[in-house]
C-alpha atoms as one frame of an Amber mdcrd trajectory, in Angstrom:
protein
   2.694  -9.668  13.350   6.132  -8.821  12.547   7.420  -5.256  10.905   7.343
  -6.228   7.282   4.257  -7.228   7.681   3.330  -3.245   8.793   5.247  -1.904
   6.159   3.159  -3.893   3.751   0.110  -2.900   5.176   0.969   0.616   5.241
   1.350   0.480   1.733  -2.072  -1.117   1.589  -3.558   1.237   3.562  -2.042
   3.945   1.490  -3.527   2.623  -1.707  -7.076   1.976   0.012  -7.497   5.439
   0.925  -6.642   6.538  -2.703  -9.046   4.338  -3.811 -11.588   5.984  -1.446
 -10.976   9.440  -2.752 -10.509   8.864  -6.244 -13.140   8.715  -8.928 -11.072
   6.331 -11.230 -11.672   2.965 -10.776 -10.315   1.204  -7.582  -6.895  -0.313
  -8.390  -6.037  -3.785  -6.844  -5.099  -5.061  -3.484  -0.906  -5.376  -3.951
  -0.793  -8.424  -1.477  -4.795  -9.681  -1.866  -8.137  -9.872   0.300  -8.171
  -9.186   3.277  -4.951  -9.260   5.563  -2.685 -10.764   3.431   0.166  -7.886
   3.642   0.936 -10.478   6.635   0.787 -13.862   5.113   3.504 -15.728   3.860
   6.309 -13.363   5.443   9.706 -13.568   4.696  12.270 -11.563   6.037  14.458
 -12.163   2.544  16.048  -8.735   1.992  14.688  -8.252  -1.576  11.265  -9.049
  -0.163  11.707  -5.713   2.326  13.104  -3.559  -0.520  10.132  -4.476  -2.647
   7.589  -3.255   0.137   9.726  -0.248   0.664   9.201   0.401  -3.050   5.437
  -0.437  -2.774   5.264   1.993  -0.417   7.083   4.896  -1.388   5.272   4.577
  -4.615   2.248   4.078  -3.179   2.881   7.710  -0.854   3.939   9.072  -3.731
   0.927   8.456  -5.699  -1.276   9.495  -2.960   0.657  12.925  -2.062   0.247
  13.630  -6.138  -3.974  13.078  -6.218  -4.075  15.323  -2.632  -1.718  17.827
  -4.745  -4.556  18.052  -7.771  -7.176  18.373  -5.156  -5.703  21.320  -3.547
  -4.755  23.145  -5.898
């Protein structure tokens, strides 16, 4: 367990639920099956910036399907 680890799975989880409300075809797992947003971990600062990016894109994505569904 370690915090880029969560970060990675939030991003996960983010992109799971979109899958679960979206009639498009589910998209990929970014880090593979099953709890792999924890394996192979390295705390190398490019590796953190890339799952910040994963998951502000991954939020973003998500806040812009909610947004056609409310409106």
């Amino acid at each position: 367990m370690s915090l880029l680890g969560l970060l990675r799975h939030l991003a996960e989880a983010e992109r799971d639920w979109r899958n679960w409300i979206s009639e498009d075809e589910p998209l990929p797992k970014l880090y593979g099956d099953r709890d792999a947003d924890f394996d192979n971990i390295v705390g190398d600062q490019d590796e953190v910036n890339a799952a910040y990016s994963f998951l502000a894109v991954e939020q973003a994505a998500t806040d812009a399907v909610l947004a056609s569904i409310l409106t």
